[in-house]
Amino acid sequence: RARSSTIGVMPTLREGFQAQAAAIRRQAPAVDPDADPSELHKLRVAIRRLRALLRAARPFLTDERAESLRGELRRLGRAIGPARDADVFAAQLRGAASDLDEEADALVRVQARAEDWRREAYAAARAALDAQSFERLLHELDAFCAGVFVREASLRGLVRAESRKLQRAMRDVETDEALHDARLKAKRVRYAAEVAEEQEIVDRAKRFQDVVGEHQDAVFAEERLRAFSEPATALVIGRLIERQRARRVSARAEVPRAWRKLAKAIA
């Protein structure tokens, strides 16, 4: 496991803030429904990373701007989140097309509705990114990153604080909502561990995220499929839902093993 550090905490955290703020500025212009979906994904990840760092760094910060920025980033994330969800869902539908030839017409109808939804979601995301409030946010982030004072402390403490929240969340993950909440907390652990250079925790948190993310994607896909259901597509929707349920069961079965490995690393 990487050595914890109390040296150079201020530049390390500040550089983490700066890197994610720069990524947000860099990725925002590339968000477009006809662009590579990874462009939007990179933007969403940068927003989440910065929010998580600001949250985890609370014990080290005295700057009141941090909480305001977290709120603005949360609102921005909610504005672009549906577009990312739509990208993931559309990709799943494309993957299903290869072996549903007998239901091709119905599948085309479902895909058309999914594409309409995706473009609407991208329009909302683009509107948020083109708004003056986003430009103000970028300027506020620049000012914050340039002038923020970070108290010196152990970065390992930052990881421990986020790990305790995850451990509490994992005590009861019987519901889909509870497991999804644990996944979000695992992301915060991972982002904190990246700053603290705790590579073992980073790797195991990523694996845990992947497993639980697969589960959540299946849950979301089933909900969206039900919303798209109509008489002309009922049969193909039913078959697609069956696949998502099987995917969810498979992912849920992988959770205990992935959690054991992560729990050992953060103990």
PDB file of C-alpha atoms in Angstrom:
ATOM      1  CA  ARG A   1       0.000   0.000   0.000  1.00  0.00           C
ATOM      2  CA  ALA A   2       1.303   3.467  -0.833  1.00  0.00           C
ATOM      3  CA  ARG A   3       2.790   5.495   2.011  1.00  0.00           C
ATOM      4  CA  SER A   4       0.520   8.126   3.564  1.00  0.00           C
ATOM      5  CA  SER A   5       1.802  11.663   3.465  1.00  0.00           C
ATOM      6  CA  THR A   6       1.615  14.841   5.493  1.00  0.00           C
ATOM      7  CA  ILE A   7       4.120  16.614   3.251  1.00  0.00           C
ATOM      8  CA  GLY A   8       2.937  18.768   0.394  1.00  0.00           C
ATOM      9  CA  VAL A   9      -0.731  18.375   1.194  1.00  0.00           C
ATOM     10  CA  MET A  10      -1.574  21.906   0.098  1.00  0.00           C
ATOM     11  CA  PRO A  11      -0.235  21.616  -3.472  1.00  0.00           C
ATOM     12  CA  THR A  12      -1.570  18.061  -3.835  1.00  0.00           C
ATOM     13  CA  LEU A  13      -5.151  18.981  -3.045  1.00  0.00           C
ATOM     14  CA  ARG A  14      -4.936  22.266  -4.898  1.00  0.00           C
ATOM     15  CA  GLU A  15      -3.569  20.477  -7.935  1.00  0.00           C
ATOM     16  CA  GLY A  16      -6.467  18.031  -7.677  1.00  0.00           C
ATOM     17  CA  PHE A  17      -8.937  20.919  -7.707  1.00  0.00           C
ATOM     18  CA  GLN A  18      -7.119  22.557 -10.618  1.00  0.00           C
ATOM     19  CA  ALA A  19      -6.954  19.376 -12.682  1.00  0.00           C
ATOM     20  CA  GLN A  20     -10.692  18.738 -12.457  1.00  0.00           C
ATOM     21  CA  ALA A  21     -11.616  22.380 -13.054  1.00  0.00           C
ATOM     22  CA  ALA A  22      -9.418  22.328 -16.162  1.00  0.00           C
ATOM     23  CA  ALA A  23     -11.081  19.118 -17.345  1.00  0.00           C
ATOM     24  CA  ILE A  24     -14.531  20.698 -16.969  1.00  0.00           C
ATOM     25  CA  ARG A  25     -13.466  23.705 -19.044  1.00  0.00           C
ATOM     26  CA  ARG A  26     -11.832  21.464 -21.661  1.00  0.00           C
ATOM     27  CA  GLN A  27     -14.678  18.980 -22.087  1.00  0.00           C
ATOM     28  CA  ALA A  28     -17.698  21.290 -22.032  1.00  0.00           C
ATOM     29  CA  PRO A  29     -17.396  22.523 -25.658  1.00  0.00           C
ATOM     30  CA  ALA A  30     -17.261  18.935 -26.958  1.00  0.00           C
ATOM     31  CA  VAL A  31     -20.658  17.903 -25.562  1.00  0.00           C
ATOM     32  CA  ASP A  32     -22.921  17.219 -28.543  1.00  0.00           C
ATOM     33  CA  PRO A  33     -25.359  14.413 -29.430  1.00  0.00           C
ATOM     34  CA  ASP A  34     -23.350  13.644 -32.570  1.00  0.00           C
ATOM     35  CA  ALA A  35     -19.992  13.592 -30.774  1.00  0.00           C
ATOM     36  CA  ASP A  36     -18.325  10.591 -29.164  1.00  0.00           C
ATOM     37  CA  PRO A  37     -20.301   9.818 -25.967  1.00  0.00           C
ATOM     38  CA  SER A  38     -17.014   9.655 -24.089  1.00  0.00           C
ATOM     39  CA  GLU A  39     -16.772  13.448 -24.292  1.00  0.00           C
ATOM     40  CA  LEU A  40     -19.845  13.883 -22.113  1.00  0.00           C
ATOM     41  CA  HIS A  41     -18.713  11.069 -19.843  1.00  0.00           C
ATOM     42  CA  LYS A  42     -15.365  12.779 -19.227  1.00  0.00           C
ATOM     43  CA  LEU A  43     -17.143  15.997 -18.311  1.00  0.00           C
ATOM     44  CA  ARG A  44     -19.471  14.221 -15.913  1.00  0.00           C
ATOM     45  CA  VAL A  45     -16.558  12.417 -14.260  1.00  0.00           C
ATOM     46  CA  ALA A  46     -14.638  15.679 -13.819  1.00  0.00           C
ATOM     47  CA  ILE A  47     -17.658  17.293 -12.154  1.00  0.00           C
ATOM     48  CA  ARG A  48     -18.084  14.332  -9.824  1.00  0.00           C
ATOM     49  CA  ARG A  49     -14.403  14.187  -8.974  1.00  0.00           C
ATOM     50  CA  LEU A  50     -14.276  17.850  -8.104  1.00  0.00           C
ATOM     51  CA  ARG A  51     -17.433  17.630  -5.993  1.00  0.00           C
ATOM     52  CA  ALA A  52     -16.025  14.608  -4.173  1.00  0.00           C
ATOM     53  CA  LEU A  53     -12.687  16.317  -3.545  1.00  0.00           C
ATOM     54  CA  LEU A  54     -14.361  19.435  -2.200  1.00  0.00           C
ATOM     55  CA  ARG A  55     -16.508  17.297   0.071  1.00  0.00           C
ATOM     56  CA  ALA A  56     -13.653  15.131   1.323  1.00  0.00           C
ATOM     57  CA  ALA A  57     -11.370  18.149   1.838  1.00  0.00           C
ATOM     58  CA  ARG A  58     -13.773  19.889   4.234  1.00  0.00           C
ATOM     59  CA  PRO A  59     -11.523  19.255   7.271  1.00  0.00           C
ATOM     60  CA  PHE A  60      -8.642  20.935   5.441  1.00  0.00           C
ATOM     61  CA  LEU A  61     -10.514  23.991   4.146  1.00  0.00           C
ATOM     62  CA  THR A  62     -11.582  27.274   5.701  1.00  0.00           C
ATOM     63  CA  ASP A  63     -12.716  28.809   2.396  1.00  0.00           C
ATOM     64  CA  GLU A  64     -16.472  29.395   2.396  1.00  0.00           C
ATOM     65  CA  ARG A  65     -16.517  29.306  -1.410  1.00  0.00           C
ATOM     66  CA  ALA A  66     -16.074  25.531  -1.368  1.00  0.00           C
ATOM     67  CA  GLU A  67     -19.645  24.762  -0.306  1.00  0.00           C
ATOM     68  CA  SER A  68     -21.127  27.199  -2.813  1.00  0.00           C
ATOM     69  CA  LEU A  69     -19.071  25.636  -5.587  1.00  0.00           C
ATOM     70  CA  ARG A  70     -20.198  22.159  -4.586  1.00  0.00           C
ATOM     71  CA  GLY A  71     -23.794  23.301  -4.900  1.00  0.00           C
ATOM     72  CA  GLU A  72     -23.204  24.769  -8.356  1.00  0.00           C
ATOM     73  CA  LEU A  73     -21.423  21.617  -9.490  1.00  0.00           C
ATOM     74  CA  ARG A  74     -24.276  19.483  -8.173  1.00  0.00           C
ATOM     75  CA  ARG A  75     -26.785  21.463 -10.227  1.00  0.00           C
ATOM     76  CA  LEU A  76     -24.588  21.190 -13.299  1.00  0.00           C
ATOM     77  CA  GLY A  77     -24.219  17.453 -12.820  1.00  0.00           C
ATOM     78  CA  ARG A  78     -27.969  17.031 -12.610  1.00  0.00           C
ATOM     79  CA  ALA A  79     -28.408  19.024 -15.815  1.00  0.00           C
ATOM     80  CA  ILE A  80     -26.084  16.797 -17.856  1.00  0.00           C
ATOM     81  CA  GLY A  81     -26.760  13.481 -16.097  1.00  0.00           C
ATOM     82  CA  PRO A  82     -29.813  12.473 -18.175  1.00  0.00           C
ATOM     83  CA  ALA A  83     -27.798  12.805 -21.382  1.00  0.00           C
ATOM     84  CA  ARG A  84     -25.219  10.361 -20.079  1.00  0.00           C
ATOM     85  CA  ASP A  85     -27.959   7.974 -18.937  1.00  0.00           C
ATOM     86  CA  ALA A  86     -29.458   8.182 -22.427  1.00  0.00           C
ATOM     87  CA  ASP A  87     -26.092   7.387 -24.032  1.00  0.00           C
ATOM     88  CA  VAL A  88     -25.684   4.268 -21.910  1.00  0.00           C
ATOM     89  CA  PHE A  89     -29.238   3.133 -22.594  1.00  0.00           C
ATOM     90  CA  ALA A  90     -28.887   3.683 -26.353  1.00  0.00           C
ATOM     91  CA  ALA A  91     -25.702   1.624 -26.395  1.00  0.00           C
ATOM     92  CA  GLN A  92     -27.492  -1.225 -24.632  1.00  0.00           C
ATOM     93  CA  LEU A  93     -30.265  -1.171 -27.224  1.00  0.00           C
ATOM     94  CA  ARG A  94     -27.757  -1.297 -30.060  1.00  0.00           C
ATOM     95  CA  GLY A  95     -26.189  -4.340 -28.449  1.00  0.00           C
ATOM     96  CA  ALA A  96     -29.574  -6.061 -28.265  1.00  0.00           C
ATOM     97  CA  ALA A  97     -30.328  -5.568 -31.939  1.00  0.00           C
ATOM     98  CA  SER A  98     -28.019  -8.335 -33.139  1.00  0.00           C
ATOM     99  CA  ASP A  99     -30.135 -11.266 -31.930  1.00  0.00           C
ATOM    100  CA  LEU A 100     -33.657  -9.871 -31.998  1.00  0.00           C
ATOM    101  CA  ASP A 101     -34.161 -10.001 -35.751  1.00  0.00           C
ATOM    102  CA  GLU A 102     -37.669 -11.403 -35.438  1.00  0.00           C
ATOM    103  CA  GLU A 103     -38.668  -8.297 -33.497  1.00  0.00           C
ATOM    104  CA  ALA A 104     -36.764  -5.855 -35.707  1.00  0.00           C
ATOM    105  CA  ASP A 105     -39.658  -3.483 -36.409  1.00  0.00           C
ATOM    106  CA  ALA A 106     -40.623  -3.181 -32.762  1.00  0.00           C
ATOM    107  CA  LEU A 107     -37.004  -2.728 -31.751  1.00  0.00           C
ATOM    108  CA  VAL A 108     -36.642   0.099 -34.264  1.00  0.00           C
ATOM    109  CA  ARG A 109     -39.600   1.843 -32.636  1.00  0.00           C
ATOM    110  CA  VAL A 110     -38.012   1.523 -29.208  1.00  0.00           C
ATOM    111  CA  GLN A 111     -34.683   2.774 -30.519  1.00  0.00           C
ATOM    112  CA  ALA A 112     -36.368   5.757 -32.160  1.00  0.00           C
ATOM    113  CA  ARG A 113     -38.010   6.749 -28.885  1.00  0.00           C
ATOM    114  CA  ALA A 114     -34.706   6.303 -27.087  1.00  0.00           C
ATOM    115  CA  GLU A 115     -32.975   8.536 -29.635  1.00  0.00           C
ATOM    116  CA  ASP A 116     -35.619  11.236 -29.250  1.00  0.00           C
ATOM    117  CA  TRP A 117     -35.128  11.120 -25.500  1.00  0.00           C
ATOM    118  CA  ARG A 118     -31.343  11.223 -25.907  1.00  0.00           C
ATOM    119  CA  ARG A 119     -31.432  14.312 -28.103  1.00  0.00           C
ATOM    120  CA  GLU A 120     -33.802  16.087 -25.731  1.00  0.00           C
ATOM    121  CA  ALA A 121     -31.447  15.298 -22.864  1.00  0.00           C
ATOM    122  CA  TYR A 122     -28.471  16.594 -24.826  1.00  0.00           C
ATOM    123  CA  ALA A 123     -30.340  19.789 -25.666  1.00  0.00           C
ATOM    124  CA  ALA A 124     -30.910  20.364 -21.955  1.00  0.00           C
ATOM    125  CA  ALA A 125     -27.265  19.619 -21.202  1.00  0.00           C
ATOM    126  CA  ARG A 126     -26.074  21.966 -23.943  1.00  0.00           C
ATOM    127  CA  ALA A 127     -28.367  24.716 -22.677  1.00  0.00           C
ATOM    128  CA  ALA A 128     -26.840  24.412 -19.197  1.00  0.00           C
ATOM    129  CA  LEU A 129     -23.316  24.549 -20.620  1.00  0.00           C
ATOM    130  CA  ASP A 130     -24.084  27.535 -22.839  1.00  0.00           C
ATOM    131  CA  ALA A 131     -25.704  29.522 -20.026  1.00  0.00           C
ATOM    132  CA  GLN A 132     -23.961  32.517 -18.489  1.00  0.00           C
ATOM    133  CA  SER A 133     -24.143  30.763 -15.130  1.00  0.00           C
ATOM    134  CA  PHE A 134     -21.731  28.110 -16.407  1.00  0.00           C
ATOM    135  CA  GLU A 135     -19.240  30.736 -17.548  1.00  0.00           C
ATOM    136  CA  ARG A 136     -19.477  32.344 -14.107  1.00  0.00           C
ATOM    137  CA  LEU A 137     -18.860  28.959 -12.521  1.00  0.00           C
ATOM    138  CA  LEU A 138     -15.687  28.518 -14.554  1.00  0.00           C
ATOM    139  CA  HIS A 139     -14.388  31.915 -13.422  1.00  0.00           C
ATOM    140  CA  GLU A 140     -15.286  31.133  -9.807  1.00  0.00           C
ATOM    141  CA  LEU A 141     -13.451  27.816 -10.026  1.00  0.00           C
ATOM    142  CA  ASP A 142     -10.367  29.516 -11.443  1.00  0.00           C
ATOM    143  CA  ALA A 143     -10.365  32.042  -8.611  1.00  0.00           C
ATOM    144  CA  PHE A 144     -10.920  29.369  -5.988  1.00  0.00           C
ATOM    145  CA  CYS A 145      -8.169  27.090  -7.286  1.00  0.00           C
ATOM    146  CA  ALA A 146      -5.701  29.975  -7.451  1.00  0.00           C
ATOM    147  CA  GLY A 147      -6.335  31.302  -3.956  1.00  0.00           C
ATOM    148  CA  VAL A 148      -7.658  28.486  -1.769  1.00  0.00           C
ATOM    149  CA  PHE A 149      -5.743  27.786   1.433  1.00  0.00           C
ATOM    150  CA  VAL A 150      -5.568  24.133   2.490  1.00  0.00           C
ATOM    151  CA  ARG A 151      -4.515  23.241   6.023  1.00  0.00           C
ATOM    152  CA  GLU A 152      -1.796  20.637   6.285  1.00  0.00           C
ATOM    153  CA  ALA A 153      -2.997  17.251   7.507  1.00  0.00           C
ATOM    154  CA  SER A 154      -2.660  13.579   6.695  1.00  0.00           C
ATOM    155  CA  LEU A 155      -4.157  12.682   3.341  1.00  0.00           C
ATOM    156  CA  ARG A 156      -4.758   9.202   4.695  1.00  0.00           C
ATOM    157  CA  GLY A 157      -7.249  10.792   7.066  1.00  0.00           C
ATOM    158  CA  LEU A 158      -9.207  12.003   4.053  1.00  0.00           C
ATOM    159  CA  VAL A 159      -9.453   8.434   2.752  1.00  0.00           C
ATOM    160  CA  ARG A 160     -10.420   7.056   6.148  1.00  0.00           C
ATOM    161  CA  ALA A 161     -13.250   9.543   6.549  1.00  0.00           C
ATOM    162  CA  GLU A 162     -14.795   8.554   3.221  1.00  0.00           C
ATOM    163  CA  SER A 163     -14.163   4.875   3.915  1.00  0.00           C
ATOM    164  CA  ARG A 164     -16.122   4.980   7.165  1.00  0.00           C
ATOM    165  CA  LYS A 165     -19.141   6.349   5.310  1.00  0.00           C
ATOM    166  CA  LEU A 166     -18.896   3.529   2.785  1.00  0.00           C
ATOM    167  CA  GLN A 167     -18.557   0.891   5.495  1.00  0.00           C
ATOM    168  CA  ARG A 168     -21.731   2.155   7.170  1.00  0.00           C
ATOM    169  CA  ALA A 169     -23.582   2.139   3.847  1.00  0.00           C
ATOM    170  CA  MET A 170     -22.568  -1.465   3.168  1.00  0.00           C
ATOM    171  CA  ARG A 171     -24.179  -2.730   6.372  1.00  0.00           C
ATOM    172  CA  ASP A 172     -27.520  -2.928   4.572  1.00  0.00           C
ATOM    173  CA  VAL A 173     -27.613  -2.992   0.784  1.00  0.00           C
ATOM    174  CA  GLU A 174     -30.642  -5.198   0.272  1.00  0.00           C
ATOM    175  CA  THR A 175     -32.475  -2.623  -1.838  1.00  0.00           C
ATOM    176  CA  ASP A 176     -31.370  -1.331  -5.223  1.00  0.00           C
ATOM    177  CA  GLU A 177     -31.378   2.220  -3.854  1.00  0.00           C
ATOM    178  CA  ALA A 178     -29.098   1.307  -0.947  1.00  0.00           C
ATOM    179  CA  LEU A 179     -26.625  -0.458  -3.214  1.00  0.00           C
ATOM    180  CA  HIS A 180     -26.558   2.527  -5.553  1.00  0.00           C
ATOM    181  CA  ASP A 181     -25.861   4.822  -2.589  1.00  0.00           C
ATOM    182  CA  ALA A 182     -22.938   2.589  -1.617  1.00  0.00           C
ATOM    183  CA  ARG A 183     -21.602   2.880  -5.137  1.00  0.00           C
ATOM    184  CA  LEU A 184     -21.598   6.680  -4.893  1.00  0.00           C
ATOM    185  CA  LYS A 185     -19.729   6.496  -1.602  1.00  0.00           C
ATOM    186  CA  ALA A 186     -17.208   4.093  -3.146  1.00  0.00           C
ATOM    187  CA  LYS A 187     -16.523   6.687  -5.827  1.00  0.00           C
ATOM    188  CA  ARG A 188     -15.719   9.227  -3.127  1.00  0.00           C
ATOM    189  CA  VAL A 189     -13.334   6.755  -1.523  1.00  0.00           C
ATOM    190  CA  ARG A 190     -11.645   6.201  -4.856  1.00  0.00           C
ATOM    191  CA  TYR A 191     -11.245   9.893  -5.632  1.00  0.00           C
ATOM    192  CA  ALA A 192      -9.821  10.563  -2.176  1.00  0.00           C
ATOM    193  CA  ALA A 193      -7.457   7.608  -2.562  1.00  0.00           C
ATOM    194  CA  GLU A 194      -6.236   8.954  -5.889  1.00  0.00           C
ATOM    195  CA  VAL A 195      -5.189  12.202  -4.235  1.00  0.00           C
ATOM    196  CA  ALA A 196      -3.574  10.302  -1.354  1.00  0.00           C
ATOM    197  CA  GLU A 197      -1.840   7.951  -3.827  1.00  0.00           C
ATOM    198  CA  GLU A 198      -3.354   4.847  -2.232  1.00  0.00           C
ATOM    199  CA  GLN A 199      -3.257   2.764  -5.409  1.00  0.00           C
ATOM    200  CA  GLU A 200      -4.520  -0.496  -3.917  1.00  0.00           C
ATOM    201  CA  ILE A 201      -7.653   1.245  -2.690  1.00  0.00           C
ATOM    202  CA  VAL A 202      -8.081   2.979  -6.057  1.00  0.00           C
ATOM    203  CA  ASP A 203      -7.932  -0.328  -7.930  1.00  0.00           C
ATOM    204  CA  ARG A 204     -10.304  -2.182  -5.624  1.00  0.00           C
ATOM    205  CA  ALA A 205     -12.754   0.703  -5.427  1.00  0.00           C
ATOM    206  CA  LYS A 206     -12.840   0.838  -9.224  1.00  0.00           C
ATOM    207  CA  ARG A 207     -13.626  -2.878  -9.413  1.00  0.00           C
ATOM    208  CA  PHE A 208     -16.390  -2.475  -6.833  1.00  0.00           C
ATOM    209  CA  GLN A 209     -17.792   0.489  -8.781  1.00  0.00           C
ATOM    210  CA  ASP A 210     -17.796  -1.529 -11.995  1.00  0.00           C
ATOM    211  CA  VAL A 211     -19.755  -4.376 -10.421  1.00  0.00           C
ATOM    212  CA  VAL A 212     -22.311  -2.168  -8.699  1.00  0.00           C
ATOM    213  CA  GLY A 213     -22.475   0.084 -11.756  1.00  0.00           C
ATOM    214  CA  GLU A 214     -23.460  -2.887 -13.888  1.00  0.00           C
ATOM    215  CA  HIS A 215     -26.254  -3.571 -11.429  1.00  0.00           C
ATOM    216  CA  GLN A 216     -27.456   0.039 -11.440  1.00  0.00           C
ATOM    217  CA  ASP A 217     -27.358   0.257 -15.241  1.00  0.00           C
ATOM    218  CA  ALA A 218     -29.623  -2.793 -15.407  1.00  0.00           C
ATOM    219  CA  VAL A 219     -32.031  -1.291 -12.862  1.00  0.00           C
ATOM    220  CA  PHE A 220     -32.191   1.973 -14.789  1.00  0.00           C
ATOM    221  CA  ALA A 221     -32.578   0.224 -18.151  1.00  0.00           C
ATOM    222  CA  GLU A 222     -35.559  -1.765 -16.897  1.00  0.00           C
ATOM    223  CA  GLU A 223     -37.240   1.403 -15.624  1.00  0.00           C
ATOM    224  CA  ARG A 224     -36.677   3.173 -18.934  1.00  0.00           C
ATOM    225  CA  LEU A 225     -37.896   0.213 -20.957  1.00  0.00           C
ATOM    226  CA  ARG A 226     -41.137   0.159 -18.995  1.00  0.00           C
ATOM    227  CA  ALA A 227     -41.578   3.865 -19.689  1.00  0.00           C
ATOM    228  CA  PHE A 228     -41.213   3.193 -23.436  1.00  0.00           C
ATOM    229  CA  SER A 229     -43.616   0.270 -23.512  1.00  0.00           C
ATOM    230  CA  GLU A 230     -46.657   0.375 -25.803  1.00  0.00           C
ATOM    231  CA  PRO A 231     -48.790  -2.327 -27.441  1.00  0.00           C
ATOM    232  CA  ALA A 232     -46.685  -2.435 -30.609  1.00  0.00           C
ATOM    233  CA  THR A 233     -43.478  -2.986 -28.642  1.00  0.00           C
ATOM    234  CA  ALA A 234     -44.723  -4.987 -25.647  1.00  0.00           C
ATOM    235  CA  LEU A 235     -43.133  -8.274 -26.740  1.00  0.00           C
ATOM    236  CA  VAL A 236     -39.673  -6.909 -27.460  1.00  0.00           C
ATOM    237  CA  ILE A 237     -39.789  -4.747 -24.328  1.00  0.00           C
ATOM    238  CA  GLY A 238     -40.603  -7.846 -22.292  1.00  0.00           C
ATOM    239  CA  ARG A 239     -37.639  -9.716 -23.724  1.00  0.00           C
ATOM    240  CA  LEU A 240     -35.323  -6.792 -23.099  1.00  0.00           C
ATOM    241  CA  ILE A 241     -36.539  -6.498 -19.514  1.00  0.00           C
ATOM    242  CA  GLU A 242     -35.835 -10.192 -18.942  1.00  0.00           C
ATOM    243  CA  ARG A 243     -32.239  -9.588 -20.031  1.00  0.00           C
ATOM    244  CA  GLN A 244     -31.846  -6.669 -17.681  1.00  0.00           C
ATOM    245  CA  ARG A 245     -33.174  -8.716 -14.784  1.00  0.00           C
ATOM    246  CA  ALA A 246     -30.677 -11.489 -15.524  1.00  0.00           C
ATOM    247  CA  ARG A 247     -27.921  -8.892 -15.758  1.00  0.00           C
ATOM    248  CA  ARG A 248     -28.957  -7.413 -12.420  1.00  0.00           C
ATOM    249  CA  VAL A 249     -28.953 -10.818 -10.694  1.00  0.00           C
ATOM    250  CA  SER A 250     -25.517 -11.623 -12.100  1.00  0.00           C
ATOM    251  CA  ALA A 251     -24.070  -8.301 -10.968  1.00  0.00           C
ATOM    252  CA  ARG A 252     -25.614  -8.607  -7.495  1.00  0.00           C
ATOM    253  CA  ALA A 253     -23.949 -12.000  -7.106  1.00  0.00           C
ATOM    254  CA  GLU A 254     -20.534 -10.406  -7.744  1.00  0.00           C
ATOM    255  CA  VAL A 255     -20.973  -7.681  -5.127  1.00  0.00           C
ATOM    256  CA  PRO A 256     -19.855  -9.639  -1.995  1.00  0.00           C
ATOM    257  CA  ARG A 257     -16.533 -10.652  -3.528  1.00  0.00           C
ATOM    258  CA  ALA A 258     -15.767  -7.165  -4.820  1.00  0.00           C
ATOM    259  CA  TRP A 259     -16.709  -5.678  -1.458  1.00  0.00           C
ATOM    260  CA  ARG A 260     -14.537  -8.095   0.531  1.00  0.00           C
ATOM    261  CA  LYS A 261     -11.489  -7.009  -1.439  1.00  0.00           C
ATOM    262  CA  LEU A 262     -12.250  -3.316  -1.071  1.00  0.00           C
ATOM    263  CA  ALA A 263     -13.139  -3.678   2.621  1.00  0.00           C
ATOM    264  CA  LYS A 264      -9.785  -5.330   3.275  1.00  0.00           C
ATOM    265  CA  ALA A 265      -7.947  -2.470   1.583  1.00  0.00           C
ATOM    266  CA  ILE A 266      -9.715   0.268   3.551  1.00  0.00           C
ATOM    267  CA  ALA A 267      -9.710  -1.530   6.925  1.00  0.00           C
TER     268      ALA A 267
END
